[in-house]
Tab-separated table of N, CA and C in Angstrom:
chain	number	residue	atom	x	y	z
A	1	ARG	N	0.806	-1.180	0.000
A	1	ARG	CA	0.000	0.000	0.000
A	1	ARG	C	0.863	1.264	0.000
A	2	ALA	N	1.896	1.262	0.788
A	2	ALA	CA	2.819	2.397	0.834
A	2	ALA	C	3.511	2.563	-0.507
A	3	ALA	N	3.825	1.458	-1.172
A	3	ALA	CA	4.492	1.519	-2.474
A	3	ALA	C	3.579	2.130	-3.514
A	4	VAL	N	2.282	1.800	-3.448
A	4	VAL	CA	1.314	2.372	-4.401
A	4	VAL	C	1.188	3.869	-4.161
A	5	TYR	N	1.072	4.234	-2.885
A	5	TYR	CA	0.958	5.645	-2.552
A	5	TYR	C	2.196	6.398	-3.026
A	6	SER	N	3.356	5.825	-2.808
A	6	SER	CA	4.610	6.433	-3.219
A	6	SER	C	4.677	6.563	-4.737
A	7	ALA	N	4.238	5.544	-5.454
A	7	ALA	CA	4.226	5.586	-6.918
A	7	ALA	C	3.250	6.644	-7.408
A	8	GLU	N	2.092	6.749	-6.726
A	8	GLU	CA	1.102	7.766	-7.116
A	8	GLU	C	1.663	9.168	-6.896
A	9	GLN	N	2.372	9.349	-5.802
A	9	GLN	CA	2.993	10.653	-5.540
A	9	GLN	C	4.043	10.979	-6.614
A	10	ALA	N	4.843	9.993	-6.946
A	10	ALA	CA	5.872	10.195	-7.971
A	10	ALA	C	5.226	10.538	-9.302
A	11	LEU	N	4.130	9.832	-9.618
A	11	LEU	CA	3.426	10.111	-10.871
A	11	LEU	C	2.858	11.527	-10.869
A	12	GLU	N	2.283	11.961	-9.779
A	12	GLU	CA	1.727	13.320	-9.700
A	12	GLU	C	2.827	14.367	-9.843
A	13	GLN	N	3.966	14.086	-9.214
A	13	GLN	CA	5.078	15.029	-9.320
A	13	GLN	C	5.564	15.146	-10.759
A	14	ILE	N	5.618	14.032	-11.443
A	14	ILE	CA	6.073	14.055	-12.839
A	14	ILE	C	5.039	14.733	-13.719
A	15	LYS	N	3.762	14.400	-13.507
A	15	LYS	CA	2.708	15.014	-14.335
A	15	LYS	C	2.663	16.523	-14.131
A	16	ASN	N	2.878	16.946	-12.896
A	16	ASN	CA	2.834	18.375	-12.564
A	16	ASN	C	4.248	18.919	-12.372
A	17	LEU	N	5.105	18.506	-13.271
A	17	LEU	CA	6.508	18.876	-13.186
A	17	LEU	C	6.686	20.399	-13.169
A	18	TYR	N	5.882	21.097	-13.946
A	18	TYR	CA	6.003	22.548	-14.045
A	18	TYR	C	4.730	23.209	-13.542
A	19	THR	N	4.910	24.177	-12.671
A	19	THR	CA	3.774	24.890	-12.096
A	19	THR	C	3.364	26.036	-13.021
A	20	VAL	N	2.247	26.612	-12.708
A	20	VAL	CA	1.771	27.783	-13.448
A	20	VAL	C	2.800	28.903	-13.316
A	21	GLU	N	3.399	28.979	-12.146
A	21	GLU	CA	4.423	29.993	-11.915
A	21	GLU	C	5.653	29.746	-12.804
A	22	ASP	N	6.039	28.470	-12.958
A	22	ASP	CA	7.166	28.131	-13.838
A	22	ASP	C	6.876	28.569	-15.268
A	23	ILE	N	5.661	28.309	-15.708
A	23	ILE	CA	5.263	28.675	-17.075
A	23	ILE	C	5.228	30.193	-17.226
A	24	ALA	N	4.742	30.879	-16.197
A	24	ALA	CA	4.697	32.351	-16.246
A	24	ALA	C	6.108	32.934	-16.324
A	25	HIS	N	7.022	32.354	-15.571
A	25	HIS	CA	8.423	32.819	-15.636
A	25	HIS	C	9.012	32.556	-17.021
A	26	ALA	N	8.697	31.406	-17.593
A	26	ALA	CA	9.201	31.086	-18.931
A	26	ALA	C	8.618	32.054	-19.963
A	27	GLN	N	7.330	32.391	-19.821
A	27	GLN	CA	6.700	33.357	-20.741
A	27	GLN	C	7.344	34.729	-20.582
A	28	ALA	N	7.633	35.114	-19.334
A	28	ALA	CA	8.295	36.400	-19.091
A	28	ALA	C	9.691	36.414	-19.733
A	29	ALA	N	10.366	35.276	-19.697
A	29	ALA	CA	11.684	35.182	-20.335
A	29	ALA	C	11.563	35.344	-21.845
A	30	VAL	N	10.521	34.773	-22.432
A	30	VAL	CA	10.287	34.931	-23.878
A	30	VAL	C	10.000	36.394	-24.197
A	31	ASP	N	9.130	37.009	-23.402
A	31	ASP	CA	8.799	38.423	-23.629
A	31	ASP	C	10.044	39.303	-23.526
A	32	SER	N	10.847	39.029	-22.517
A	32	SER	CA	12.072	39.804	-22.326
A	32	SER	C	13.046	39.593	-23.491
A	33	ALA	N	13.160	38.361	-23.940
A	33	ALA	CA	14.066	38.056	-25.067
A	33	ALA	C	13.567	38.707	-26.355
A	34	GLN	N	12.254	38.764	-26.546
A	34	GLN	CA	11.702	39.426	-27.736
A	34	GLN	C	12.028	40.918	-27.708
A	35	LYS	N	11.899	41.524	-26.527
A	35	LYS	CA	12.231	42.948	-26.398
A	35	LYS	C	13.720	43.180	-26.643
A	36	ALA	N	14.550	42.293	-26.096
A	36	ALA	CA	16.000	42.430	-26.283
A	36	ALA	C	16.375	42.306	-27.754
A	37	LEU	N	15.713	41.396	-28.471
A	37	LEU	CA	15.981	41.245	-29.904
A	37	LEU	C	15.559	42.502	-30.662
A	38	ALA	N	14.392	43.034	-30.336
A	38	ALA	CA	13.925	44.256	-31.001
A	38	ALA	C	14.899	45.409	-30.748
A	39	ILE	N	15.392	45.499	-29.526
A	39	ILE	CA	16.354	46.559	-29.183
A	39	ILE	C	17.659	46.352	-29.940
A	40	ALA	N	18.128	45.106	-30.018
A	40	ALA	CA	19.380	44.816	-30.741
A	40	ALA	C	19.245	45.168	-32.221
A	41	GLU	N	18.101	44.835	-32.811
A	41	GLU	CA	17.883	45.160	-34.226
A	41	GLU	C	17.796	46.662	-34.437
A	42	GLN	N	17.112	47.337	-33.531
A	42	GLN	CA	17.003	48.796	-33.630
A	42	GLN	C	18.370	49.451	-33.422
A	43	ASP	N	19.123	48.937	-32.462
A	43	ASP	CA	20.463	49.464	-32.201
A	43	ASP	C	21.362	49.290	-33.423
A	44	LEU	N	21.237	48.157	-34.095
A	44	LEU	CA	22.029	47.926	-35.305
A	44	LEU	C	21.699	48.973	-36.366
A	45	THR	N	20.432	49.213	-36.586
A	45	THR	CA	20.011	50.202	-37.581
A	45	THR	C	20.527	51.597	-37.222
A	46	ILE	N	20.349	51.971	-35.973
A	46	ILE	CA	20.791	53.298	-35.520
A	46	ILE	C	22.309	53.422	-35.620
A	47	THR	N	23.012	52.366	-35.219
A	47	THR	CA	24.477	52.381	-35.277
A	47	THR	C	24.956	52.511	-36.714
A	48	GLN	N	24.353	51.738	-37.609
A	48	GLN	CA	24.758	51.822	-39.020
A	48	GLN	C	24.534	53.236	-39.554
A	49	GLN	N	23.373	53.797	-39.262
A	49	GLN	CA	23.066	55.138	-39.768
A	49	GLN	C	24.002	56.195	-39.185
A	50	SER	N	24.215	56.139	-37.883
A	50	SER	CA	25.055	57.159	-37.260
A	50	SER	C	26.512	57.027	-37.690
A	51	GLN	N	26.988	55.803	-37.840
A	51	GLN	CA	28.373	55.608	-38.257
A	51	GLN	C	28.571	55.986	-39.724
A	52	GLU	N	27.581	55.690	-40.566
A	52	GLU	CA	27.657	56.121	-41.967
A	52	GLU	C	27.697	57.645	-42.051
A	53	ARG	N	26.915	58.291	-41.194
A	53	ARG	CA	26.891	59.751	-41.167
A	53	ARG	C	28.251	60.292	-40.694
A	54	ALA	N	28.839	59.663	-39.683
A	54	ALA	CA	30.139	60.114	-39.172
A	54	ALA	C	31.230	59.957	-40.229
A	55	VAL	N	31.219	58.842	-40.930
A	55	VAL	CA	32.217	58.625	-41.990
A	55	VAL	C	31.981	59.606	-43.144
A	56	SER	N	30.738	59.829	-43.488
A	56	SER	CA	30.416	60.779	-44.552
A	56	SER	C	30.879	62.194	-44.183
A	57	ASP	N	30.646	62.576	-42.930
A	57	ASP	CA	31.098	63.894	-42.466
A	57	ASP	C	32.622	63.994	-42.538
A	58	ALA	N	33.296	62.919	-42.156
A	58	ALA	CA	34.764	62.921	-42.208
A	58	ALA	C	35.256	63.002	-43.656
A	59	ARG	N	34.570	62.305	-44.564
A	59	ARG	CA	34.944	62.388	-45.994
A	59	ARG	C	34.750	63.811	-46.514
A	60	ASN	N	33.649	64.435	-46.115
A	60	ASN	CA	33.395	65.814	-46.535
A	60	ASN	C	34.460	66.756	-45.990
A	61	ALA	N	34.912	66.495	-44.762
A	61	ALA	CA	35.969	67.329	-44.169
A	61	ALA	C	37.265	67.168	-44.950
A	62	VAL	N	37.566	65.955	-45.385
A	62	VAL	CA	38.767	65.727	-46.203
A	62	VAL	C	38.630	66.472	-47.531
A	63	ALA	N	37.474	66.360	-48.159
A	63	ALA	CA	37.262	67.033	-49.446
A	63	ALA	C	37.420	68.547	-49.296
A	64	SER	N	36.871	69.100	-48.224
A	64	SER	CA	36.999	70.547	-47.988
A	64	SER	C	38.448	70.938	-47.729
A	65	ALA	N	39.143	70.118	-46.948
A	65	ALA	CA	40.554	70.404	-46.652
A	65	ALA	C	41.415	70.285	-47.910
A	66	GLU	N	41.081	69.334	-48.767
A	66	GLU	CA	41.815	69.205	-50.034
A	66	GLU	C	41.636	70.450	-50.889
A	67	VAL	N	40.408	70.917	-51.003
A	67	VAL	CA	40.135	72.106	-51.811
A	67	VAL	C	40.863	73.318	-51.224
A	68	ALA	N	40.803	73.467	-49.902
A	68	ALA	CA	41.461	74.616	-49.265
A	68	ALA	C	42.976	74.573	-49.500
A	69	HIS	N	43.567	73.405	-49.325
A	69	HIS	CA	45.021	73.294	-49.509
A	69	HIS	C	45.385	73.456	-50.992
A	70	GLN	N	44.581	72.878	-51.846
A	70	GLN	CA	44.823	72.992	-53.284
A	70	GLN	C	44.793	74.473	-53.708
A	71	ASN	N	43.789	75.198	-53.251
A	71	ASN	CA	43.669	76.617	-53.590
A	71	ASN	C	44.844	77.424	-53.044
A	72	THR	N	45.246	77.110	-51.823
A	72	THR	CA	46.371	77.833	-51.217
A	72	THR	C	47.657	77.582	-52.003
A	73	MET	N	47.916	76.308	-52.299
A	73	MET	CA	49.142	75.975	-53.026
A	73	MET	C	49.114	76.532	-54.453
A	74	GLU	N	47.959	76.564	-55.065
A	74	GLU	CA	47.838	77.091	-56.431
A	74	GLU	C	48.191	78.580	-56.463
A	75	ARG	N	47.839	79.295	-55.402
A	75	ARG	CA	48.186	80.721	-55.330
A	75	ARG	C	49.695	80.935	-55.391
A	76	TYR	N	50.450	80.047	-54.770
A	76	TYR	CA	51.906	80.218	-54.706
A	76	TYR	C	52.649	79.542	-55.859
A	77	LEU	N	52.141	78.422	-56.306
A	77	LEU	CA	52.869	77.655	-57.317
A	77	LEU	C	52.381	77.911	-58.737
A	78	ARG	N	51.218	78.503	-58.849
A	78	ARG	CA	50.590	78.732	-60.157
A	78	ARG	C	50.319	77.411	-60.876
A	79	ALA	N	50.146	76.394	-60.103
A	79	ALA	CA	49.821	75.071	-60.650
A	79	ALA	C	48.898	74.372	-59.653
A	80	LYS	N	48.045	73.530	-60.188
A	80	LYS	CA	47.080	72.842	-59.341
A	80	LYS	C	47.646	71.477	-58.929
A	81	LEU	N	47.725	71.245	-57.628
A	81	LEU	CA	48.201	69.960	-57.120
A	81	LEU	C	47.023	68.994	-57.008
A	82	SER	N	47.337	67.724	-57.233
A	82	SER	CA	46.297	66.708	-57.050
A	82	SER	C	46.970	65.387	-56.673
A	83	GLY	N	46.171	64.425	-56.279
A	83	GLY	CA	46.690	63.104	-55.925
A	83	GLY	C	47.690	63.167	-54.792
A	84	PRO	N	48.721	62.325	-54.843
A	84	PRO	CA	49.720	62.273	-53.766
A	84	PRO	C	50.453	63.606	-53.556
A	85	ALA	N	50.639	64.375	-54.628
A	85	ALA	CA	51.342	65.659	-54.499
A	85	ALA	C	50.619	66.599	-53.544
A	86	LEU	N	49.310	66.477	-53.502
A	86	LEU	CA	48.514	67.339	-52.618
A	86	LEU	C	48.850	67.066	-51.147
A	87	TYR	N	49.268	65.852	-50.862
A	87	TYR	CA	49.561	65.455	-49.482
A	87	TYR	C	51.034	65.620	-49.103
A	88	GLN	N	51.842	66.078	-50.037
A	88	GLN	CA	53.267	66.292	-49.748
A	88	GLN	C	53.443	67.536	-48.891
A	89	ASP	N	54.484	67.488	-48.082
A	89	ASP	CA	54.831	68.643	-47.258
A	89	ASP	C	55.102	69.824	-48.192
A	90	PRO	N	54.514	70.972	-47.940
A	90	PRO	CA	54.726	72.142	-48.804
A	90	PRO	C	56.201	72.525	-48.948
A	91	GLN	N	57.015	72.151	-47.997
A	91	GLN	CA	58.448	72.467	-48.083
A	91	GLN	C	59.084	71.847	-49.326
A	92	ALA	N	58.502	70.770	-49.824
A	92	ALA	CA	59.044	70.105	-51.015
A	92	ALA	C	58.904	70.984	-52.264
A	93	PHE	N	58.034	71.967	-52.209
A	93	PHE	CA	57.776	72.797	-53.387
A	93	PHE	C	58.489	74.151	-53.353
A	94	PHE	N	59.143	74.430	-52.254
A	94	PHE	CA	59.819	75.732	-52.122
A	94	PHE	C	61.302	75.480	-51.879
A	95	THR	N	62.138	76.147	-52.682
A	95	THR	CA	63.588	75.946	-52.546
A	95	THR	C	64.111	76.560	-51.260
A	96	ASP	N	63.584	77.671	-50.902
A	96	ASP	CA	63.982	78.330	-49.653
A	96	ASP	C	62.985	77.908	-48.581
A	97	LEU	N	63.426	77.033	-47.649
A	97	LEU	CA	62.517	76.492	-46.649
A	97	LEU	C	61.889	77.570	-45.774
A	98	SER	N	62.592	78.666	-45.622
A	98	SER	CA	62.027	79.744	-44.812
A	98	SER	C	60.938	80.492	-45.574
A	99	ALA	N	60.849	80.220	-46.867
A	99	ALA	CA	59.868	80.920	-47.696
A	99	ALA	C	58.521	80.179	-47.781
A	100	VAL	N	58.379	79.061	-47.061
A	100	VAL	CA	57.106	78.335	-47.108
A	100	VAL	C	56.050	79.194	-46.428
A	101	PRO	N	55.031	79.572	-47.167
A	101	PRO	CA	53.986	80.419	-46.580
A	101	PRO	C	53.290	79.706	-45.416
A	102	TRP	N	52.998	80.459	-44.362
A	102	TRP	CA	52.380	79.866	-43.176
A	102	TRP	C	51.026	79.261	-43.503
A	103	ASP	N	50.277	79.905	-44.430
A	103	ASP	CA	48.949	79.361	-44.741
A	103	ASP	C	49.041	78.046	-45.515
A	104	ALA	N	50.103	77.876	-46.308
A	104	ALA	CA	50.297	76.606	-47.014
A	104	ALA	C	50.596	75.499	-46.002
A	105	GLN	N	51.415	75.832	-45.014
A	105	GLN	CA	51.726	74.853	-43.965
A	105	GLN	C	50.462	74.526	-43.147
A	106	ASN	N	49.676	75.536	-42.830
A	106	ASN	CA	48.448	75.334	-42.036
A	106	ASN	C	47.401	74.511	-42.787
A	107	THR	N	47.195	74.807	-44.065
A	107	THR	CA	46.178	74.045	-44.812
A	107	THR	C	46.632	72.611	-45.034
A	108	TRP	N	47.953	72.412	-45.176
A	108	TRP	CA	48.475	71.041	-45.327
A	108	TRP	C	48.271	70.254	-44.034
A	109	GLN	N	48.557	70.872	-42.896
A	109	GLN	CA	48.364	70.193	-41.608
A	109	GLN	C	46.877	69.900	-41.359
A	110	ALA	N	46.034	70.825	-41.761
A	110	ALA	CA	44.583	70.597	-41.623
A	110	ALA	C	44.140	69.432	-42.507
A	111	LEU	N	44.724	69.336	-43.690
A	111	LEU	CA	44.410	68.230	-44.597
A	111	LEU	C	44.837	66.898	-43.982
A	112	LEU	N	46.033	66.850	-43.420
A	112	LEU	CA	46.511	65.610	-42.797
A	112	LEU	C	45.635	65.222	-41.600
A	113	ARG	N	45.232	66.206	-40.804
A	113	ARG	CA	44.336	65.928	-39.663
A	113	ARG	C	42.999	65.380	-40.152
A	114	ALA	N	42.472	65.981	-41.197
A	114	ALA	CA	41.180	65.524	-41.743
A	114	ALA	C	41.298	64.091	-42.257
A	115	ARG	N	42.402	63.790	-42.925
A	115	ARG	CA	42.611	62.421	-43.423
A	115	ARG	C	42.726	61.433	-42.250
A	116	ASP	N	43.465	61.822	-41.219
A	116	ASP	CA	43.595	60.960	-40.035
A	116	ASP	C	42.239	60.762	-39.354
A	117	ASN	N	41.467	61.833	-39.274
A	117	ASN	CA	40.138	61.739	-38.659
A	117	ASN	C	39.224	60.806	-39.458
A	118	LEU	N	39.367	60.818	-40.771
A	118	LEU	CA	38.582	59.909	-41.609
A	118	LEU	C	38.980	58.459	-41.314
A	119	THR	N	40.261	58.213	-41.219
A	119	THR	CA	40.731	56.859	-40.913
A	119	THR	C	40.191	56.398	-39.561
A	120	ILE	N	40.227	57.273	-38.594
A	120	ILE	CA	39.700	56.955	-37.259
A	120	ILE	C	38.200	56.706	-37.328
A	121	ALA	N	37.479	57.569	-38.020
A	121	ALA	CA	36.021	57.418	-38.135
A	121	ALA	C	35.656	56.098	-38.806
A	122	GLN	N	36.407	55.721	-39.839
A	122	GLN	CA	36.137	54.456	-40.518
A	122	GLN	C	36.391	53.271	-39.591
A	123	GLY	N	37.472	53.331	-38.829
A	123	GLY	CA	37.779	52.257	-37.884
A	123	GLY	C	36.732	52.145	-36.791
A	124	GLN	N	36.321	53.284	-36.254
A	124	GLN	CA	35.292	53.286	-35.211
A	124	GLN	C	33.962	52.775	-35.759
A	125	ALA	N	33.647	53.152	-36.986
A	125	ALA	CA	32.396	52.707	-37.608
A	125	ALA	C	32.411	51.189	-37.791
A	126	ASP	N	33.509	50.679	-38.300
A	126	ASP	CA	33.610	49.229	-38.496
A	126	ASP	C	33.428	48.482	-37.177
A	127	LYS	N	34.076	48.973	-36.142
A	127	LYS	CA	34.008	48.331	-34.829
A	127	LYS	C	32.596	48.421	-34.244
A	128	ALA	N	31.991	49.587	-34.304
A	128	ALA	CA	30.649	49.771	-33.732
A	128	ALA	C	29.608	48.933	-34.479
A	129	ILE	N	29.702	48.900	-35.800
A	129	ILE	CA	28.739	48.134	-36.600
A	129	ILE	C	28.932	46.638	-36.361
A	130	ALA	N	30.173	46.194	-36.292
A	130	ALA	CA	30.427	44.767	-36.029
A	130	ALA	C	29.874	44.365	-34.674
A	131	SER	N	30.040	45.217	-33.688
A	131	SER	CA	29.530	44.929	-32.340
A	131	SER	C	28.004	44.861	-32.346
A	132	ALA	N	27.378	45.815	-33.005
A	132	ALA	CA	25.913	45.829	-33.074
A	132	ALA	C	25.390	44.634	-33.869
A	133	MET	N	26.118	44.264	-34.913
A	133	MET	CA	25.705	43.104	-35.717
A	133	MET	C	25.815	41.809	-34.905
A	134	ALA	N	26.821	41.704	-34.080
A	134	ALA	CA	27.012	40.494	-33.268
A	134	ALA	C	25.919	40.342	-32.216
A	135	ALA	N	25.349	41.447	-31.787
A	135	ALA	CA	24.318	41.395	-30.745
A	135	ALA	C	23.015	40.781	-31.257
A	136	VAL	N	22.736	40.925	-32.542
A	136	VAL	CA	21.471	40.418	-33.087
A	136	VAL	C	21.376	38.888	-33.031
A	137	PRO	N	22.355	38.141	-33.553
A	137	PRO	CA	22.241	36.681	-33.454
A	137	PRO	C	22.250	36.178	-32.008
A	138	LYS	N	22.959	36.881	-31.126
A	138	LYS	CA	22.943	36.490	-29.713
A	138	LYS	C	21.529	36.641	-29.152
A	139	ALA	N	20.888	37.737	-29.484
A	139	ALA	CA	19.521	37.970	-29.013
A	139	ALA	C	18.561	36.953	-29.633
A	140	GLN	N	18.776	36.613	-30.898
A	140	GLN	CA	17.929	35.602	-31.553
A	140	GLN	C	18.098	34.247	-30.871
A	141	ASP	N	19.323	33.907	-30.521
A	141	ASP	CA	19.599	32.638	-29.851
A	141	ASP	C	18.932	32.601	-28.472
A	142	THR	N	19.027	33.690	-27.740
A	142	THR	CA	18.395	33.775	-26.424
A	142	THR	C	16.885	33.605	-26.544
A	143	LEU	N	16.292	34.244	-27.542
A	143	LEU	CA	14.852	34.119	-27.765
A	143	LEU	C	14.481	32.686	-28.121
A	144	SER	N	15.252	32.075	-28.980
A	144	SER	CA	14.985	30.693	-29.384
A	144	SER	C	15.020	29.760	-28.173
A	145	LYS	N	16.024	29.909	-27.336
A	145	LYS	CA	16.132	29.078	-26.134
A	145	LYS	C	14.971	29.333	-25.176
A	146	ALA	N	14.581	30.581	-25.027
A	146	ALA	CA	13.464	30.911	-24.143
A	146	ALA	C	12.162	30.304	-24.668
A	147	LYS	N	11.972	30.333	-25.979
A	147	LYS	CA	10.771	29.731	-26.573
A	147	LYS	C	10.764	28.216	-26.377
A	148	GLU	N	11.921	27.595	-26.542
A	148	GLU	CA	12.027	26.140	-26.323
A	148	GLU	C	11.701	25.792	-24.878
A	149	ASP	N	12.228	26.579	-23.951
A	149	ASP	CA	11.971	26.348	-22.533
A	149	ASP	C	10.480	26.496	-22.223
A	150	LEU	N	9.865	27.520	-22.782
A	150	LEU	CA	8.433	27.729	-22.571
A	150	LEU	C	7.627	26.560	-23.140
A	151	ALA	N	7.966	26.136	-24.346
A	151	ALA	CA	7.242	25.021	-24.965
A	151	ALA	C	7.381	23.750	-24.127
A	152	THR	N	8.573	23.511	-23.611
A	152	THR	CA	8.795	22.332	-22.763
A	152	THR	C	7.926	22.398	-21.520
A	153	LYS	N	7.877	23.547	-20.904
A	153	LYS	CA	7.093	23.695	-19.671
A	153	LYS	C	5.595	23.635	-19.942
A	154	GLN	N	5.174	24.173	-21.074
A	154	GLN	CA	3.748	24.108	-21.414
A	154	GLN	C	3.323	22.689	-21.767
A	155	ALA	N	4.228	21.914	-22.344
A	155	ALA	CA	3.906	20.540	-22.743
A	155	ALA	C	3.770	19.627	-21.531
A	156	GLY	N	4.418	19.986	-20.432
A	156	GLY	CA	4.331	19.156	-19.230
A	156	GLY	C	5.329	18.021	-19.276
A	157	ALA	N	4.977	16.961	-18.588
A	157	ALA	CA	5.882	15.830	-18.442
A	157	ALA	C	6.022	15.053	-19.742
A	158	ASP	N	7.205	14.517	-19.930
A	158	ASP	CA	7.488	13.643	-21.065
A	158	ASP	C	6.758	12.323	-20.822
A	159	PRO	N	6.034	11.805	-21.819
A	159	PRO	CA	5.313	10.538	-21.639
A	159	PRO	C	6.218	9.396	-21.178
A	160	LYS	N	7.456	9.402	-21.572
A	160	LYS	CA	8.385	8.357	-21.126
A	160	LYS	C	8.609	8.438	-19.626
A	161	ASP	N	8.698	9.690	-19.106
A	161	ASP	CA	8.876	9.848	-17.664
A	161	ASP	C	7.657	9.339	-16.904
A	162	VAL	N	6.461	9.570	-17.452
A	162	VAL	CA	5.229	9.070	-16.825
A	162	VAL	C	5.239	7.551	-16.836
A	163	ASP	N	5.622	6.958	-17.956
A	163	ASP	CA	5.662	5.501	-18.072
A	163	ASP	C	6.663	4.905	-17.090
A	164	ILE	N	7.804	5.553	-16.937
A	164	ILE	CA	8.812	5.077	-15.986
A	164	ILE	C	8.257	5.127	-14.570
A	165	ALA	N	7.555	6.229	-14.249
A	165	ALA	CA	6.996	6.359	-12.912
A	165	ALA	C	5.930	5.298	-12.652
A	166	LEU	N	5.142	4.964	-13.662
A	166	LEU	CA	4.080	3.963	-13.501
A	166	LEU	C	4.638	2.553	-13.437
A	167	ASN	N	5.556	2.254	-14.328
A	167	ASN	CA	6.027	0.880	-14.478
A	167	ASN	C	7.373	0.617	-13.838
A	168	GLY	N	8.090	1.666	-13.516
A	168	GLY	CA	9.381	1.489	-12.885
A	168	GLY	C	10.445	0.959	-13.828
A	169	LYS	N	10.229	1.061	-15.092
A	169	LYS	CA	11.246	0.574	-16.030
A	169	LYS	C	11.317	1.503	-17.231
A	170	ILE	N	12.413	1.452	-17.889
A	170	ILE	CA	12.626	2.282	-19.073
A	170	ILE	C	12.212	1.488	-20.293
A	171	ILE	N	11.375	2.102	-21.126
A	171	ILE	CA	10.946	1.458	-22.355
A	171	ILE	C	11.665	2.149	-23.493
A	172	VAL	N	12.405	1.366	-24.245
A	172	VAL	CA	13.160	1.923	-25.382
A	172	VAL	C	12.313	1.729	-26.627
A	173	GLY	N	12.257	2.765	-27.439
A	173	GLY	CA	11.520	2.573	-28.662
A	173	GLY	C	10.849	3.789	-29.022
């Protein structure tokens, strides 16, 4: 009689393996994971847009600095510099090093700073976008696991576990 009672208790425990509270917690985990995924996707979009804007602004700054330096050098050399020559130290174009105009030196330094800032902006953009992109699959994985956990808890006990509790043996098949 005690063995039957014990088996009945074991069967009830297996059948009621998950409480309503367990299921509610699992549903809350799914809801939270869905929100986290939405935030990760939104963050990716915002990051891509803001980083593209930062790189575009840096490119525009380089273009403006190139034009300013080109115009300055053209005033002194009577020739238009382009390509790699535009990035050369102005001292290379003047035989008397003391004769390098201060504005030519200033516009060249501004051009180099703008180019460096573009390189930095591109590196930061790549890093920020890669980080935001990595967050999306992680959030998707978390959501998938939370959904699996919820489904398991909603389904209740595995029929094999019930059979084991009733019969005390494992049935393969």
